[in-house]
Coordinates of C-alpha atoms and ligand atoms in Angstrom, one line a residue:
X1 CA -22.5 -11.6 17.1
X2 CA -19.3 -13.3 16.6
X3 CA -16.1 -12.1 15.1
X4 CA -16.0 -10.5 11.7
X5 CA -13.1 -10.5 9.6
X6 CA -12.2 -7.5 7.2
X7 CA -10.2 -8.6 4.1
X8 CA -8.9 -6.1 1.8
X9 CA -6.9 -7.7 -1.3
X10 CA -5.7 -5.8 -4.6
X11 CA -3.8 -7.1 -7.6
X12 CA -2.7 -5.7 -11.1
X13 CA -4.1 -8.2 -13.4
X14 CA -4.2 -5.8 -16.7
X15 CA -4.2 -2.2 -17.4
X16 CA -6.3 0.0 -19.5
X17 CA -4.7 1.9 -21.2
X18 CA -1.0 0.9 -19.9
X19 CA -0.8 0.6 -16.6
X20 CA -2.9 3.8 -16.2
X21 CA -6.7 2.3 -14.9
X22 CA -8.7 -1.1 -14.8
X23 CA -10.9 -1.8 -17.6
X24 CA -14.6 -1.8 -16.5
X25 CA -15.2 -5.4 -18.0
X26 CA -12.9 -6.7 -15.1
X27 CA -14.8 -4.9 -12.2
X28 CA -18.0 -6.2 -13.6
X29 CA -16.2 -9.5 -13.8
X30 CA -15.4 -9.3 -10.0
X31 CA -18.7 -7.6 -8.7
X32 CA -20.3 -10.9 -10.2
X33 CA -18.1 -13.2 -8.5
X34 CA -18.6 -11.5 -5.1
X35 CA -22.5 -11.7 -5.6
X36 CA -22.2 -15.4 -6.2
X37 CA -19.9 -15.7 -3.1
X38 CA -22.3 -14.0 -0.8
X39 CA -25.0 -16.2 -2.1
X40 CA -22.9 -19.4 -1.5
X41 CA -22.1 -18.4 2.2
X42 CA -18.2 -17.8 1.7
X43 CA -18.5 -14.0 2.4
X44 CA -20.8 -11.6 4.5
X45 CA -20.5 -8.9 1.6
X46 CA -17.7 -7.2 -0.7
X47 CA -17.0 -4.4 -2.7
X48 CA -15.1 -4.2 -6.3
X49 CA -13.1 -1.1 -6.6
X50 CA -10.2 -0.1 -8.3
X51 CA -6.7 2.6 -7.8
X52 CA -4.8 3.5 -10.9
X53 CA -4.4 -0.6 -12.5
X54 CA -5.4 -2.1 -9.4
X55 CA -8.4 -4.2 -8.6
X56 CA -9.2 -4.2 -5.0
X57 CA -11.7 -6.4 -2.9
X58 CA -12.9 -5.3 0.3
X59 CA -14.7 -8.8 1.7
X60 CA -16.3 -9.5 5.0
X61 CA -16.8 -12.9 6.6
X62 CA -16.5 -15.2 9.9
X63 CA -13.5 -17.2 8.7
X64 CA -10.6 -15.4 10.2
X65 CA -7.4 -14.4 8.4
X66 CA -5.5 -16.3 6.3
X67 CA -8.6 -18.4 5.5
X68 CA -8.2 -20.8 2.7
X69 CA -11.7 -20.6 1.3
X70 CA -11.4 -16.6 1.0
X71 CA -8.2 -16.5 -0.4
X72 CA -9.0 -19.1 -2.9
X73 CA -12.2 -17.2 -3.8
X74 CA -9.6 -13.5 -4.3
X75 CA -7.3 -15.9 -6.1
X76 CA -9.7 -17.5 -8.6
X77 CA -11.3 -14.0 -9.0
X78 CA -7.9 -12.4 -10.3
X79 CA -7.3 -15.3 -12.4
X80 CA -11.0 -15.0 -14.1
X81 CA -10.5 -11.3 -14.5
X82 CA -6.8 -11.6 -16.1
X83 CA -8.9 -14.1 -18.3
X84 CA -11.2 -11.3 -19.1
X85 CA -8.1 -8.9 -19.6
X86 CA -6.4 -11.3 -21.8
X87 CA -9.4 -11.3 -24.1
X88 CA -9.6 -7.5 -24.4
X89 CA -5.2 -7.7 -24.8
X90 CA -5.2 -5.3 -21.8
X91 CA -1.7 -4.6 -21.0
X92 CA 0.4 -6.6 -18.5
X93 CA -2.3 -9.4 -18.1
X94 CA -1.9 -11.1 -14.9
X95 CA 1.3 -9.0 -13.9
X96 CA 0.5 -9.6 -10.2
X97 CA -0.2 -13.3 -10.2
X98 CA 3.3 -14.7 -9.6
X99 CA 2.6 -18.2 -8.9
X100 CA 1.6 -20.9 -11.3
X101 CA -1.6 -22.2 -9.0
X102 CA -3.0 -21.6 -5.7
X103 CA -1.3 -23.2 -2.8
X104 CA -3.5 -22.2 -0.1
X105 CA -2.7 -18.6 0.7
X106 CA -2.5 -15.7 -1.4
X107 CA 0.5 -14.2 0.8
X108 CA 3.4 -14.3 -1.1
X109 CA 1.6 -15.3 -4.3
X110 CA 1.6 -11.7 -5.7
X111 CA -1.8 -9.8 -4.7
X112 CA -1.5 -7.3 -1.6
X113 CA -3.1 -8.4 1.2
X114 CA -4.5 -6.5 4.3
X115 CA -7.1 -8.3 6.8
X116 CA -8.2 -8.3 10.2
X117 CA -10.4 -10.2 12.5
X118 CA -12.5 -7.7 15.1
X119 CA -15.3 -7.8 17.6
X120 CA -17.6 -5.3 15.7
X121 CA -18.3 -2.3 17.8
X122 CA -21.9 -1.0 18.2
X123 CA -21.0 1.2 15.3
X124 CA -17.7 0.2 13.4
X125 CA -16.5 2.7 11.1
X126 CA -13.3 2.2 9.1
X127 CA -11.4 3.3 6.4
X128 CA -9.7 1.2 3.2
X129 CA -6.9 3.0 1.6
X130 CA -5.6 1.8 -1.6
X131 CA -2.4 3.4 -3.5
X132 CA -1.2 3.0 -6.9
X133 CA 2.7 3.5 -8.2
X134 CA 4.2 3.0 -4.8
X135 CA 5.0 0.4 -2.2
X136 CA 4.0 -0.6 1.1
X137 CA 6.5 1.8 3.0
X138 CA 4.4 4.8 1.7
X139 CA 1.8 4.2 4.5
X140 CA 4.8 4.5 7.2
X141 CA 4.5 8.7 7.2
X142 CA 0.7 8.7 7.5
X143 CA 0.3 6.0 9.7
X144 CA 3.0 7.2 12.0
X145 CA 1.1 10.6 11.9
X146 CA -2.2 9.0 12.6
X147 CA -1.1 7.1 15.8
X148 CA 1.7 8.8 17.2
X149 CA 1.7 12.4 16.4
X150 CA -0.3 15.0 18.4
X151 CA -0.1 17.8 15.5
X152 CA -2.1 15.4 13.5
X153 CA -4.1 13.6 15.9
X154 CA -5.6 15.9 18.8
X155 CA -6.9 12.9 20.3
X156 CA -3.5 11.9 21.8
X157 CA -3.8 14.9 23.7
X158 CA -7.4 15.3 24.3
X159 CA -9.2 12.0 24.6
X160 CA -8.5 9.9 27.8
X161 CA -8.8 6.6 25.8
X162 CA -5.9 7.7 23.4
X163 CA -3.7 9.6 25.9
X164 CA -1.6 6.2 26.4
X165 CA -0.7 6.1 22.8
X166 CA -0.6 3.0 20.6
X167 CA 1.9 -0.1 19.7
X168 CA 3.1 -0.4 16.3
X169 CA 4.5 -3.6 14.6
X170 CA 7.3 -3.1 12.3
X171 CA 8.4 -5.7 9.7
X172 CA 11.9 -5.6 8.3
X173 CA 11.5 -6.9 4.9
X174 CA 14.6 -7.5 4.1
X175 CA 15.6 -9.6 7.2
X176 CA 12.0 -11.2 7.4
X177 CA 11.8 -10.4 11.3
X178 CA 9.5 -7.8 13.3
X179 CA 9.8 -5.8 16.5
X180 CA 6.9 -4.1 18.4
X181 CA 7.4 -0.1 19.4
X182 CA 5.1 1.3 22.0
X183 CA 4.6 5.2 21.4
X184 CA 4.8 7.9 22.5
X185 CA 7.6 6.3 24.8
X186 CA 9.8 4.4 21.7
X187 CA 8.8 7.1 19.2
X188 CA 12.3 8.0 18.2
X189 CA 13.4 4.0 18.1
X190 CA 10.2 3.8 16.2
X191 CA 11.5 6.6 13.5
X192 CA 15.0 5.1 13.4
X193 CA 13.4 2.1 11.3
X194 CA 10.3 3.3 9.4
X195 CA 12.3 6.2 7.9
X196 CA 13.8 3.8 5.9
X197 CA 10.6 3.2 4.1
X198 CA 11.9 0.6 1.4
X199 CA 12.9 -1.8 4.1
X200 CA 10.9 -1.2 7.4
X201 CA 7.0 -0.9 7.1
X202 CA 4.4 -0.8 9.5
X203 CA 2.3 -4.0 9.6
X204 CA -0.2 -3.5 12.4
X205 CA -1.3 -0.8 14.8
X206 CA -2.6 -2.0 18.1
X207 CA -4.1 -0.6 21.4
X208 CA -1.6 -1.1 24.1
X209 CA -4.2 -2.7 26.0
X210 CA -5.0 -5.4 23.4
X211 CA -2.2 -6.8 21.0
X212 CA -4.8 -9.2 19.4
X213 CA -7.2 -7.2 17.6
X214 CA -5.6 -4.7 15.4
X215 CA -6.8 -1.0 15.1
X216 CA -4.6 -0.9 12.0
X217 CA -3.3 -3.3 9.1
X218 CA -1.3 -3.0 5.9
X219 CA -0.1 -5.1 3.1
X220 CA 3.7 -5.6 3.1
X221 CA 4.7 -7.8 0.1
X222 CA 7.2 -6.7 -2.0
X223 CA 7.0 -8.2 -5.2
X224 CA 10.7 -8.1 -6.2
X225 CA 11.7 -9.9 -3.2
X226 CA 9.4 -12.5 -3.8
X227 CA 10.2 -12.8 -7.9
X228 CA 13.6 -11.9 -7.7
X229 CA 13.3 -9.6 -10.7
X230 CA 11.3 -6.4 -11.4
X231 CA 7.6 -6.8 -11.2
X232 CA 6.4 -3.4 -10.7
X233 CA 6.1 -1.5 -7.4
X234 CA 3.8 -3.1 -4.9
X235 CA 0.4 -0.9 -4.9
X236 CA -0.2 -1.1 -1.1
X237 CA -3.5 -1.4 0.5
X238 CA -4.8 -0.7 4.3
X239 CA -7.6 -0.8 6.9
X240 CA -7.6 1.8 9.4
X241 CA -10.5 1.7 12.5
X242 CA -11.8 5.1 13.5
X243 CA -13.6 6.7 16.1
X244 CA -14.9 6.2 19.8
X245 CA -11.2 5.9 21.4
X246 CA -9.2 5.5 18.1
X247 CA -8.4 8.5 15.7
X248 CA -11.4 10.1 14.3
X249 CA -12.0 9.9 10.7
X250 CA -10.5 13.3 10.3
X251 CA -7.5 12.5 12.1
X252 CA -7.0 9.1 9.7
X253 CA -7.6 11.4 6.7
X254 CA -5.6 14.4 8.1
X255 CA -2.0 12.8 6.8
X256 CA -3.0 12.9 3.3
X257 CA -3.2 16.8 3.2
X258 CA 0.5 16.4 2.5
X259 CA 1.5 15.0 -0.8
X260 CA 4.6 13.4 0.8
X261 CA 7.1 12.0 -1.5
X262 CA 7.0 8.2 -2.2
X263 CA 9.3 5.6 -4.0
X264 CA 7.3 4.3 -7.1
X265 CA 5.9 6.0 -10.3
X266 CA 7.4 5.7 -13.5
X267 CA 9.1 2.2 -14.3
X268 CA 8.9 2.0 -10.2
X269 CA 11.9 3.8 -10.3
X270 CA 11.3 7.4 -9.0
X271 CA 10.3 9.5 -6.3
X272 CA 6.9 11.3 -6.3
X273 CA 4.4 12.8 -4.3
X274 CA 1.4 10.7 -3.2
X275 CA -1.5 12.9 -5.0
X276 CA -4.7 12.3 -2.9
X277 CA -7.7 11.8 -5.3
X278 CA -11.4 10.7 -6.0
X279 CA -11.5 6.8 -6.9
X280 CA -12.9 8.3 -10.5
X281 CA -9.7 10.2 -10.6
X282 CA -7.0 7.7 -9.5
X283 CA -5.7 7.3 -12.9
X284 CA -2.1 7.7 -13.0
X285 CA -1.4 9.6 -16.7
X286 CA 1.8 11.7 -16.3
X287 CA 4.9 9.7 -16.4
X288 CA 2.9 7.1 -15.0
X289 CA 1.6 8.9 -12.3
X290 CA 2.1 10.9 -9.7
X291 CA 1.4 8.2 -7.4
X292 CA -2.1 8.1 -6.2
X293 CA -4.5 7.3 -3.1
X294 CA -7.9 6.7 -2.5
X295 CA -9.9 6.1 0.7
X296 CA -13.2 4.3 0.7
X297 CA -14.9 4.5 4.2
X298 CA -17.4 2.2 5.2
X299 CA -19.4 1.3 8.2
X300 CA -19.9 -2.3 9.4
X301 CA -23.6 -3.5 10.3
X302 CA -23.7 -7.1 11.6
X303 CA -20.7 -7.7 9.3
X304 CA -22.3 -6.3 6.2
X305 CA -20.8 -3.3 4.3
X306 CA -22.3 0.0 4.4
X307 CA -20.4 2.3 1.8
X308 CA -18.1 2.9 0.4
X309 CA -17.9 6.8 0.7
X310 CA -15.2 8.3 -1.5
X311 CA -13.3 10.5 1.1
X312 CA -10.6 11.7 -0.6
X313 CA -12.4 13.3 -3.4
X314 CA -13.7 15.9 -0.7
X315 CA -12.8 19.7 -1.6
X316 CA -10.7 19.6 1.3
X317 CA -8.2 17.9 -0.5
X318 CA -7.8 19.9 -3.3
X319 CA -4.9 22.1 -2.0
X320 CA -3.2 18.8 -1.4
X321 CA -3.8 18.0 -5.2
X322 CA -2.3 21.7 -6.0
X323 CA 0.7 21.0 -3.8
X324 CA 1.4 17.3 -5.3
X325 CA 1.1 18.8 -8.9
X326 CA 3.7 21.3 -8.0
X327 CA 5.9 18.8 -6.4
X328 CA 5.7 16.8 -9.6
X329 CA 7.1 19.4 -11.8
X330 CA 9.7 19.7 -9.4
X331 CA 10.9 16.5 -9.3
X332 CA 10.4 15.7 -12.7
X333 CA 13.1 18.4 -13.5
X334 CA 15.4 16.0 -11.8
X335 CA 15.1 13.8 -14.7
X336 CA 17.5 10.7 -14.1
X337 CA 19.7 12.2 -11.2
X338 CA 19.1 11.2 -7.7
X339 CA 16.8 11.4 -5.9
X340 CA 14.1 12.1 -8.4
X341 CA 15.6 8.9 -9.7
X342 CA 15.9 6.3 -6.8
X343 CA 19.1 5.2 -5.1
X344 CA 21.3 2.4 -6.9
X345 CA 20.4 0.1 -4.3
X346 CA 16.9 0.3 -4.9
X347 CA 17.1 0.1 -8.6
X348 CA 18.4 -3.3 -8.1
X349 CA 15.8 -4.9 -9.2
X350 CA 14.5 -3.0 -12.2
X351 CA 16.5 -3.4 -15.7
X352 CA 19.0 -0.9 -14.7
X353 CA 21.5 -3.2 -13.8
X354 CA 21.2 -5.2 -17.0
X355 CA 22.4 -1.9 -19.1
X356 CA 25.0 -1.3 -16.7
X357 CA 26.3 -4.4 -17.6
X358 CA 26.4 -4.1 -21.2
X359 CA 28.9 -1.2 -20.3
X360 CA 30.9 -3.2 -17.7
X361 CA 34.1 -3.6 -20.1
X362 CA 34.6 0.1 -20.7
X363 CA 35.4 0.6 -17.0
X364 CA 39.6 0.6 -16.6
X365 CA 41.0 1.0 -13.1
X366 CA 42.6 4.2 -12.4
X367 CA 46.3 3.8 -12.0
X368 CA 47.3 5.7 -9.0
X369 CA 49.5 8.7 -9.7
X370 CA 53.1 8.4 -7.9
X371 CA 53.2 10.3 -4.7
X372 CA 49.5 10.8 -4.5
X373 CA 47.0 8.7 -2.3
X374 CA 44.9 6.4 -3.7
X375 CA 41.1 7.8 -4.6
X376 CA 39.6 5.2 -2.2
X377 CA 42.1 5.9 1.0
X378 CA 42.4 9.4 0.8
Ligands
F6R1 C1 4.7 1.6 -12.6 C2 4.6 0.9 -13.7 C3 5.0 1.4 -15.2 C4 5.6 0.6 -16.2 C5 6.0 1.4 -17.2 C6 6.8 0.6 -18.3 O1 4.8 0.7 -11.1 O2 4.0 -0.3 -13.8 O3 5.4 2.7 -15.0 O4 7.1 0.4 -15.4 O5 5.0 1.8 -18.0 O6 6.2 -0.6 -18.4 P1 6.7 -1.7 -19.6 O7 8.3 -2.0 -19.0 O8 5.6 -2.8 -19.3 O9 6.3 -1.1 -20.7
MG2 MG1 0.6 -2.3 -14.4
MG3 MG1 -0.7 -0.7 -10.1

């Protein structure tokens, strides 16, 4: 069979209630669109899901990445779902559709996209992760653990097919440039960058022997950098392939047993634990959170999707949820103080600078006292 493209796209086109969940009517609408696109031959297959207030589409086809027809289909699906949201007066209808009209590619227009063109293996297990109330840098820590950390991924030590490690392509969202790091050799060089999750994000992971076909891909758009204003965090999506010389399914899920702190949560302005949940429990509530992650497991069968299986709802993640709730209690007690609240630099695209601007005239220079060094030079 020729190559198969897996496209995962998500957008917030209206919240129910507030920014907490997706109304079922939006999912019904999107599902009907997917059925029609399959019948019309645009897609092999597709599934509609949600995480928090985001609708996600998992699509398979033979058209390659960045295909105009597939992106147009997704865009028009989100536009139509926005109309449904408007009829119901849902909150923030059309929130993530930043462009006025479709211009050939959905990237940069608002929705988050992760897609890969692959040669389907005899058995092709993969996971689509979706997160709400956070941003693409939230994947850095789990992707690092999955592909670079032998304490997470036993196969890096034990499996001859994985023992050489992987190549990770990092995007610098501020400078619009990218670099590839080969691990384990360049692990420390990689960490110098990906620890800064607001700026450096892992876009692709490749086998070292093949830089064409990714084994993982993540959405990397930062809406505020596109829109130049606060438009919510950029709730990300990613695809990770598993097994047969790649990390096993359980190794791919293992990082989510630790609810690491991510930027987002209330008003996209706070650090909070990324709580793994079943899809039905991905409904941020407390302080618009805590941030959620869900995992949808699929097998491919000649381009058709078998699944999804809801993977993080499993009882083995119960303790991660408890720990996340404890971390949420702890972080909430920080209130508006850093690092509970994000740093000044990260708050640049929120409404906080407007408040500071109103108070600007209050600030008076401090006259240096004779004989005392100025506070700046001391
Ligand atoms: C976070 C998010 C919400 C909103 C908050 C205020 O990404 O979407 O936490 O920022 O509910 O929303 P508005 O300003 O729309 O009332
Ligand atoms: Mg929203
Ligand atoms: Mg969202």
